[in-house]
Amino acid sequence: MGLAEDAFDRLRRIAFEGEHIEKMAAIGVQKKLSPGVIKTLMRLARSDGISMGEMARSIGCDPSYITALVDDLDQRGLARREPAPYDRRVKIIVLSDAGQALAEEISSVLSVPPASFAALSRSELRQLRDLLDKVITADRGISGEAVVDPAAVQAAVP
Amino acid sequence: MGLAEDAFDRLRRIAFEGEHIEKMAAIGVQKKLSPGVIKTLMRLARSDGISMGEMARSIGCDPSYITALVDDLDQRGLARREPAPYDRRVKIIVLSDAGQALAEEISSVLSVPPASFAALSRSELRQLRDLLDKVITADRGISGEAVVDPAAVQAAVP
DNA sequence: TATTGTTATACTCTATAACTATA
DNA sequence: TATAGTTATAGAGTATAACAATA
């Protein structure tokens, strides 16, 4: 195994085996949110007020499923549909205050680093961040738009 | 956002948005493997010859589903059941040659680092690996056995 | 005519509960 | 009596196809 493989292997282990995954699980179970609902909520947290169709493309599922997902969100009082001013066929999904709060709660849980990050000093953390940034920056030039089968994505989580 | 959050954020982006996820998708779709089958295969790639019950605990699903999964694997000629010598109730799942080849193919796809890792020099890769190792080592002391709801795990993949 | 979202429906994935064989 | 795996069944999650409204 080469150096890059080694480094990437470590990275994957931290990302996929971390405690944040368990915390996510806890929230999902506790609030009885389906995976689809959580994905939708997280997408809205990133930018609220996108159309049904945009959401379908964004989380990689069929538009008809977005209908079910937003129905669910609506019944829970977490989001509502609003007509798009520019096209009466289009509906915009908008988070309610409660939805916004929940979305923030979920995404903040995901962004808390594992406690084991405390093993690194400030300068080591800076080094780590900068190295990873370099990878991300390099990636921008390489990859284009990605269309991924969601079923395979979940399978890829060991 | 603190330094640790920053670093962790970069790490998650690389792990979850990388091209390896797409390649996994391609294999899954092409070979018509369900997420459960892929998980099982990858678990066996890590250590072949575990019992049905161990597999259930390992990939976090109900034992009855392992029956279905191994039936599937068996019909495809990828794995078979063998009686455990120490207890006639127990069945050991063993990969066939074809299964072993496929499992290796899948896990090798997952372990190929994104092309963007080429942006780092050898010494930077070494630094990165060592920093991540430090985190992983620290984690061993902290975390115990984890029981995770698989549905939530998939939801955590953005 | 093409596109957005919805409905009705069906299929896939996974769990629960009851069962059989062995310990 | 308890445990490993299986069976039958039910439920959740998601897609497909046909449809209505609007463009």
Short mmCIF file of C-alpha atoms (C1' of nucleotides) in Angstrom, two decimals:
data_model
loop_
_atom_site.label_atom_id
_atom_site.label_comp_id
_atom_site.label_asym_id
_atom_site.label_seq_id
_atom_site.Cartn_x
_atom_site.Cartn_y
_atom_site.Cartn_z
CA MET A 1 0.00 0.00 0.00
CA GLY A 2 1.38 3.40 -0.92
CA LEU A 3 1.50 6.49 1.20
CA ALA A 4 -1.57 8.05 -0.38
CA GLU A 5 -3.56 4.85 0.17
CA ASP A 6 -2.42 4.76 3.78
CA ALA A 7 -3.43 8.33 4.42
CA PHE A 8 -6.76 7.87 2.68
CA ASP A 9 -7.43 4.71 4.62
CA ARG A 10 -6.98 6.57 7.91
CA LEU A 11 -9.19 9.35 6.69
CA ARG A 12 -11.99 6.97 5.78
CA ARG A 13 -11.79 5.20 9.10
CA ILE A 14 -12.19 8.43 11.01
CA ALA A 15 -15.01 9.66 8.80
CA PHE A 16 -17.05 6.46 8.79
CA GLU A 17 -16.40 5.02 12.20
CA GLY A 18 -16.63 8.17 14.24
CA GLU A 19 -18.95 8.84 17.11
CA HIS A 20 -20.77 11.53 15.10
CA ILE A 21 -22.41 8.71 13.17
CA GLU A 22 -23.77 7.34 16.42
CA LYS A 23 -25.00 10.72 17.50
CA MET A 24 -26.80 11.08 14.19
CA ALA A 25 -28.36 7.71 14.78
CA ALA A 26 -29.53 8.83 18.20
CA ILE A 27 -31.25 11.93 16.82
CA GLY A 28 -32.86 10.00 13.99
CA VAL A 29 -34.21 7.33 16.28
CA GLN A 30 -35.29 9.76 18.97
CA LYS A 31 -37.18 12.06 16.64
CA LYS A 32 -38.29 9.21 14.37
CA LEU A 33 -36.91 10.85 11.26
CA SER A 34 -36.40 8.70 8.18
CA PRO A 35 -33.09 8.91 6.31
CA GLY A 36 -34.81 10.80 3.50
CA VAL A 37 -36.23 13.38 5.87
CA ILE A 38 -32.85 13.92 7.46
CA LYS A 39 -31.17 14.34 4.10
CA THR A 40 -33.83 16.82 3.03
CA LEU A 41 -33.44 18.77 6.25
CA MET A 42 -29.67 18.88 5.86
CA ARG A 43 -29.97 20.05 2.30
CA LEU A 44 -32.30 22.84 3.39
CA ALA A 45 -29.90 23.77 6.17
CA ARG A 46 -27.28 24.35 3.49
CA SER A 47 -29.63 26.59 1.52
CA ASP A 48 -33.28 27.03 2.35
CA GLY A 49 -35.96 27.67 -0.26
CA ILE A 50 -35.18 25.38 -3.15
CA SER A 51 -37.78 23.83 -5.46
CA MET A 52 -39.07 20.26 -5.23
CA GLY A 53 -37.26 19.33 -8.43
CA GLU A 54 -34.00 20.86 -7.25
CA MET A 55 -34.27 18.84 -4.06
CA ALA A 56 -34.80 15.63 -6.02
CA ARG A 57 -31.69 16.22 -8.09
CA SER A 58 -29.77 17.34 -5.05
CA ILE A 59 -30.37 14.35 -2.82
CA GLY A 60 -30.48 11.97 -5.78
CA CYS A 61 -33.95 10.51 -5.69
CA ASP A 62 -37.14 10.48 -7.71
CA PRO A 63 -39.29 13.65 -7.67
CA SER A 64 -42.30 11.62 -6.55
CA TYR A 65 -40.45 10.75 -3.39
CA ILE A 66 -39.86 14.41 -2.64
CA THR A 67 -43.63 14.79 -2.53
CA ALA A 68 -43.81 12.18 0.22
CA LEU A 69 -40.83 13.65 2.05
CA VAL A 70 -42.19 17.19 2.04
CA ASP A 71 -45.65 15.89 3.05
CA ASP A 72 -43.96 14.35 6.06
CA LEU A 73 -41.98 17.49 6.86
CA ASP A 74 -45.14 19.55 6.47
CA GLN A 75 -47.18 17.36 8.81
CA ARG A 76 -44.48 17.72 11.43
CA GLY A 77 -44.53 21.47 11.02
CA LEU A 78 -40.91 21.51 9.92
CA ALA A 79 -41.36 22.87 6.41
CA ARG A 80 -44.02 24.10 4.01
CA ARG A 81 -44.52 24.55 0.27
CA GLU A 82 -44.68 28.03 -1.20
CA PRO A 83 -45.61 28.87 -4.78
CA ALA A 84 -42.72 30.14 -6.88
CA PRO A 85 -43.40 33.70 -8.05
CA TYR A 86 -41.77 33.07 -11.42
CA ASP A 87 -43.57 29.84 -12.41
CA ARG A 88 -46.83 28.59 -11.01
CA ARG A 89 -45.90 24.96 -11.57
CA VAL A 90 -42.92 25.23 -9.24
CA LYS A 91 -43.15 24.86 -5.48
CA ILE A 92 -40.49 26.11 -3.11
CA ILE A 93 -39.70 24.19 0.07
CA VAL A 94 -39.24 26.51 3.02
CA LEU A 95 -38.18 25.55 6.54
CA SER A 96 -40.33 26.67 9.46
CA ASP A 97 -38.60 28.03 12.56
CA ALA A 98 -38.83 24.61 14.15
CA GLY A 99 -37.44 23.03 11.00
CA GLN A 100 -34.59 25.46 10.92
CA ALA A 101 -33.76 24.75 14.54
CA LEU A 102 -33.82 21.00 13.97
CA ALA A 103 -31.76 21.25 10.79
CA GLU A 104 -29.16 23.26 12.66
CA GLU A 105 -29.16 20.80 15.52
CA ILE A 106 -28.55 17.91 13.18
CA SER A 107 -25.86 19.54 11.12
CA SER A 108 -24.10 20.81 14.23
CA VAL A 109 -23.99 17.28 15.60
CA LEU A 110 -22.40 16.11 12.39
CA SER A 111 -19.78 18.81 12.43
CA VAL A 112 -18.54 18.14 15.96
CA PRO A 113 -15.19 16.43 15.56
CA PRO A 114 -14.51 13.20 17.45
CA ALA A 115 -13.15 13.76 20.94
CA SER A 116 -9.93 12.13 19.78
CA PHE A 117 -9.10 15.26 17.80
CA ALA A 118 -8.03 16.66 21.16
CA ALA A 119 -4.93 14.50 20.80
CA LEU A 120 -3.63 17.03 18.29
CA SER A 121 -2.04 20.32 19.27
CA ARG A 122 -3.22 23.56 17.75
CA SER A 123 -0.38 23.60 15.29
CA GLU A 124 -1.02 20.00 14.32
CA LEU A 125 -4.68 20.78 13.73
CA ARG A 126 -3.66 23.67 11.55
CA GLN A 127 -1.31 21.42 9.60
CA LEU A 128 -4.03 18.82 9.17
CA ARG A 129 -6.56 21.38 8.00
CA ASP A 130 -4.12 22.87 5.53
CA LEU A 131 -3.14 19.51 4.10
CA LEU A 132 -6.76 18.54 3.61
CA ASP A 133 -7.51 21.92 2.09
CA LYS A 134 -4.80 21.32 -0.43
CA VAL A 135 -6.50 18.07 -1.43
CA ILE A 136 -9.90 19.73 -1.69
CA THR A 137 -8.56 22.58 -3.77
CA ALA A 138 -6.86 20.15 -6.11
CA ASP A 139 -10.13 18.25 -6.43
CA ARG A 140 -12.05 21.25 -7.75
CA GLY A 141 -10.12 21.17 -10.98
CA ILE A 142 -10.54 17.45 -11.44
CA SER A 143 -14.14 16.46 -10.74
CA GLY A 144 -17.26 17.56 -12.53
CA GLU A 145 -20.91 17.07 -11.71
CA ALA A 146 -21.53 13.75 -10.00
CA VAL A 147 -24.62 11.60 -10.31
CA VAL A 148 -24.58 8.90 -7.70
CA ASP A 149 -26.90 6.01 -6.96
CA PRO A 150 -27.95 6.57 -3.33
CA ALA A 151 -28.22 2.85 -2.67
CA ALA A 152 -24.59 2.44 -3.54
CA VAL A 153 -23.64 5.35 -1.34
CA GLN A 154 -25.13 3.69 1.68
CA ALA A 155 -23.45 0.47 0.76
CA ALA A 156 -20.15 2.29 0.70
CA VAL A 157 -20.49 3.08 4.39
CA PRO A 158 -18.74 0.14 6.02
CA MET B 1 -15.70 27.45 14.02
CA GLY B 2 -12.62 26.14 15.81
CA LEU B 3 -9.58 24.55 14.27
CA ALA B 4 -10.67 21.02 15.07
CA GLU B 5 -14.10 21.65 13.50
CA ASP B 6 -12.41 23.08 10.42
CA ALA B 7 -10.12 20.12 10.04
CA PHE B 8 -12.95 17.66 10.60
CA ASP B 9 -15.16 19.45 8.12
CA ARG B 10 -12.49 19.07 5.41
CA LEU B 11 -12.06 15.44 6.30
CA ARG B 12 -15.77 14.71 5.97
CA ARG B 13 -15.98 16.48 2.67
CA ILE B 14 -13.20 14.38 1.22
CA ALA B 15 -14.58 11.15 2.61
CA PHE B 16 -18.20 11.65 1.58
CA GLU B 17 -17.92 13.55 -1.67
CA GLY B 18 -15.07 11.64 -3.22
CA GLU B 19 -15.06 9.83 -6.51
CA HIS B 20 -14.67 6.47 -4.75
CA ILE B 21 -18.33 6.72 -3.80
CA GLU B 22 -19.24 6.99 -7.47
CA LYS B 23 -17.07 4.05 -8.40
CA MET B 24 -18.78 1.99 -5.70
CA ALA B 25 -22.10 3.02 -7.17
CA ALA B 26 -20.98 1.87 -10.58
CA ILE B 27 -19.99 -1.57 -9.32
CA GLY B 28 -23.19 -1.98 -7.33
CA VAL B 29 -25.39 -1.05 -10.24
CA GLN B 30 -23.41 -3.03 -12.77
CA LYS B 31 -23.39 -6.26 -10.76
CA LYS B 32 -26.85 -5.64 -9.31
CA LEU B 33 -25.65 -6.03 -5.74
CA SER B 34 -27.86 -4.72 -2.96
CA PRO B 35 -26.29 -2.55 -0.22
CA GLY B 36 -26.58 -5.42 2.24
CA VAL B 37 -24.77 -7.82 -0.07
CA ILE B 38 -21.97 -5.33 -0.60
CA LYS B 39 -21.61 -4.75 3.13
CA THR B 40 -21.50 -8.49 3.74
CA LEU B 41 -18.91 -8.97 1.05
CA MET B 42 -16.75 -6.20 2.45
CA ARG B 43 -17.00 -7.63 5.93
CA LEU B 44 -15.87 -11.00 4.63
CA ALA B 45 -13.01 -9.34 2.76
CA ARG B 46 -11.79 -8.06 6.12
CA SER B 47 -11.95 -11.54 7.65
CA ASP B 48 -13.48 -14.49 5.90
CA GLY B 49 -15.21 -17.32 7.74
CA ILE B 50 -17.32 -15.69 10.40
CA SER B 51 -20.64 -17.02 11.67
CA MET B 52 -24.08 -15.77 10.64
CA GLY B 53 -24.61 -14.22 14.06
CA GLU B 54 -21.26 -12.49 14.04
CA MET B 55 -22.10 -11.02 10.66
CA ALA B 56 -25.42 -9.73 11.94
CA ARG B 57 -23.74 -7.95 14.84
CA SER B 58 -20.95 -6.76 12.63
CA ILE B 59 -22.99 -5.05 9.94
CA GLY B 60 -25.70 -4.06 12.40
CA CYS B 61 -28.79 -5.82 11.16
CA ASP B 62 -31.21 -8.52 12.23
CA PRO B 63 -30.01 -12.16 12.01
CA SER B 64 -32.98 -13.05 9.82
CA TYR B 65 -31.73 -10.66 7.20
CA ILE B 66 -28.35 -12.40 7.17
CA THR B 67 -30.19 -15.53 6.08
CA ALA B 68 -31.57 -13.67 3.07
CA LEU B 69 -28.23 -12.05 2.34
CA VAL B 70 -26.28 -15.30 2.44
CA ASP B 71 -28.97 -17.03 0.36
CA ASP B 72 -28.40 -14.36 -2.24
CA LEU B 73 -24.61 -14.67 -2.05
CA ASP B 74 -24.95 -18.43 -2.27
CA GLN B 75 -27.17 -18.33 -5.36
CA ARG B 76 -24.64 -16.11 -7.06
CA GLY B 77 -21.88 -18.55 -6.19
CA LEU B 78 -20.05 -15.93 -4.14
CA ALA B 79 -20.22 -17.60 -0.74
CA ARG B 80 -21.46 -20.74 0.99
CA ARG B 81 -22.42 -21.90 4.49
CA GLU B 82 -20.23 -24.40 6.31
CA PRO B 83 -21.09 -26.11 9.59
CA ALA B 84 -19.02 -24.96 12.53
CA PRO B 85 -17.00 -27.86 13.95
CA TYR B 86 -17.48 -26.71 17.53
CA ASP B 87 -21.27 -26.22 17.52
CA ARG B 88 -23.70 -27.75 15.08
CA ARG B 89 -26.13 -24.86 15.41
CA VAL B 90 -23.57 -22.40 14.07
CA LYS B 91 -22.96 -21.81 10.36
CA ILE B 92 -19.83 -20.22 9.01
CA ILE B 93 -19.98 -17.98 5.95
CA VAL B 94 -17.13 -18.69 3.57
CA LEU B 95 -16.29 -16.81 0.38
CA SER B 96 -15.85 -18.76 -2.84
CA ASP B 97 -12.99 -17.86 -5.14
CA ALA B 98 -15.34 -15.69 -7.19
CA GLY B 99 -16.60 -14.07 -3.99
CA GLN B 100 -13.10 -13.38 -2.81
CA ALA B 101 -12.20 -11.80 -6.14
CA LEU B 102 -15.29 -9.61 -6.11
CA ALA B 103 -14.78 -8.59 -2.49
CA GLU B 104 -11.22 -7.59 -3.26
CA GLU B 105 -12.34 -5.68 -6.33
CA ILE B 106 -14.86 -3.73 -4.29
CA SER B 107 -12.63 -2.97 -1.38
CA SER B 108 -9.78 -1.99 -3.64
CA VAL B 109 -12.03 0.49 -5.38
CA LEU B 110 -12.92 1.99 -2.02
CA SER B 111 -9.34 2.26 -0.93
CA VAL B 112 -8.09 4.11 -3.98
CA PRO B 113 -7.54 7.67 -2.83
CA PRO B 114 -9.02 10.51 -4.88
CA ALA B 115 -6.76 11.67 -7.69
CA SER B 116 -6.48 14.97 -5.86
CA PHE B 117 -4.20 13.33 -3.30
CA ALA B 118 -1.52 13.70 -5.95
CA ALA B 119 -1.44 17.37 -4.99
CA LEU B 120 0.49 16.39 -1.85
CA SER B 121 4.20 15.61 -1.85
CA ARG B 122 5.50 12.43 -0.31
CA SER B 123 6.46 14.19 2.88
CA GLU B 124 3.07 15.88 3.09
CA LEU B 125 1.34 12.53 2.65
CA ARG B 126 3.46 11.13 5.43
CA GLN B 127 2.55 14.07 7.66
CA LEU B 128 -1.13 13.62 6.86
CA ARG B 129 -1.02 9.91 7.57
CA ASP B 130 0.78 10.45 10.85
CA LEU B 131 -1.60 13.14 12.02
CA LEU B 132 -4.60 10.96 11.26
CA ASP B 133 -2.93 8.01 12.95
CA LYS B 134 -2.57 10.08 16.07
CA VAL B 135 -6.31 10.74 16.03
CA ILE B 136 -7.11 7.08 15.50
CA THR B 137 -4.79 5.97 18.27
CA ALA B 138 -6.35 8.47 20.65
CA ASP B 139 -9.78 7.17 19.69
CA ARG B 140 -9.00 3.62 20.79
CA GLY B 141 -8.87 4.67 24.40
CA ILE B 142 -12.07 6.68 24.22
CA SER B 143 -14.71 4.68 22.36
CA GLY B 144 -16.17 1.35 23.30
CA GLU B 145 -18.42 -0.98 21.36
CA ALA B 146 -20.75 0.93 19.10
CA VAL B 147 -24.26 -0.09 18.24
CA VAL B 148 -25.51 2.03 15.39
CA ASP B 149 -28.81 2.16 13.59
CA PRO B 150 -27.89 1.51 9.96
CA ALA B 151 -30.71 3.71 8.70
CA ALA B 152 -29.19 6.64 10.52
CA VAL B 153 -25.78 5.85 9.15
CA GLN B 154 -27.02 6.15 5.62
CA ALA B 155 -28.81 9.35 6.47
CA ALA B 156 -25.52 10.75 7.74
CA VAL B 157 -24.04 10.45 4.28
CA PRO B 158 -24.82 13.84 2.71
"C1'" DT C 1 -45.58 20.17 -26.80
"C1'" DA C 2 -42.55 20.05 -22.58
"C1'" DT C 3 -42.08 20.51 -17.67
"C1'" DT C 4 -43.44 20.57 -12.43
"C1'" DG C 5 -45.34 18.24 -9.15
"C1'" DT C 6 -48.81 14.58 -7.60
"C1'" DT C 7 -51.18 10.09 -7.35
"C1'" DA C 8 -51.53 5.26 -7.48
"C1'" DT C 9 -49.01 1.37 -7.40
"C1'" DA C 10 -45.34 -1.96 -6.99
"C1'" DC C 11 -40.84 -3.41 -5.78
"C1'" DT C 12 -36.71 -3.72 -2.67
"C1'" DC C 13 -34.75 -3.67 1.76
"C1'" DT C 14 -35.07 -4.77 6.45
"C1'" DA C 15 -37.26 -6.00 10.94
"C1'" DT C 16 -40.45 -8.79 14.12
"C1'" DA C 17 -42.31 -12.94 15.79
"C1'" DA C 18 -42.83 -17.65 15.82
"C1'" DC C 19 -40.40 -21.92 14.83
"C1'" DT C 20 -36.68 -25.87 14.52
"C1'" DA C 21 -32.52 -27.89 15.81
"C1'" DT C 22 -28.91 -28.08 18.86
"C1'" DA C 23 -26.67 -27.00 23.26
"C1'" DT D 1 -33.92 -23.56 29.37
"C1'" DA D 2 -31.12 -20.73 26.12
"C1'" DT D 3 -28.97 -19.93 21.66
"C1'" DA D 4 -28.17 -20.05 16.19
"C1'" DG D 5 -30.34 -19.84 12.35
"C1'" DT D 6 -34.71 -20.02 9.45
"C1'" DT D 7 -39.45 -19.00 7.91
"C1'" DA D 8 -43.42 -16.24 7.18
"C1'" DT D 9 -44.97 -11.94 7.29
"C1'" DA D 10 -45.27 -7.02 7.68
"C1'" DG D 11 -43.52 -2.40 7.28
"C1'" DA D 12 -40.56 1.22 5.70
"C1'" DG D 13 -38.32 3.41 1.85
"C1'" DT D 14 -38.10 4.33 -2.80
"C1'" DA D 15 -39.09 4.04 -7.84
"C1'" DT D 16 -42.16 3.81 -12.13
"C1'" DA D 17 -45.89 5.24 -14.83
"C1'" DA D 18 -49.84 7.79 -15.74
"C1'" DC D 19 -51.90 12.25 -14.78
"C1'" DA D 20 -53.12 17.40 -13.89
"C1'" DA D 21 -51.79 22.04 -14.19
"C1'" DT D 22 -48.98 25.35 -16.14
"C1'" DA D 23 -45.54 26.92 -19.39
#
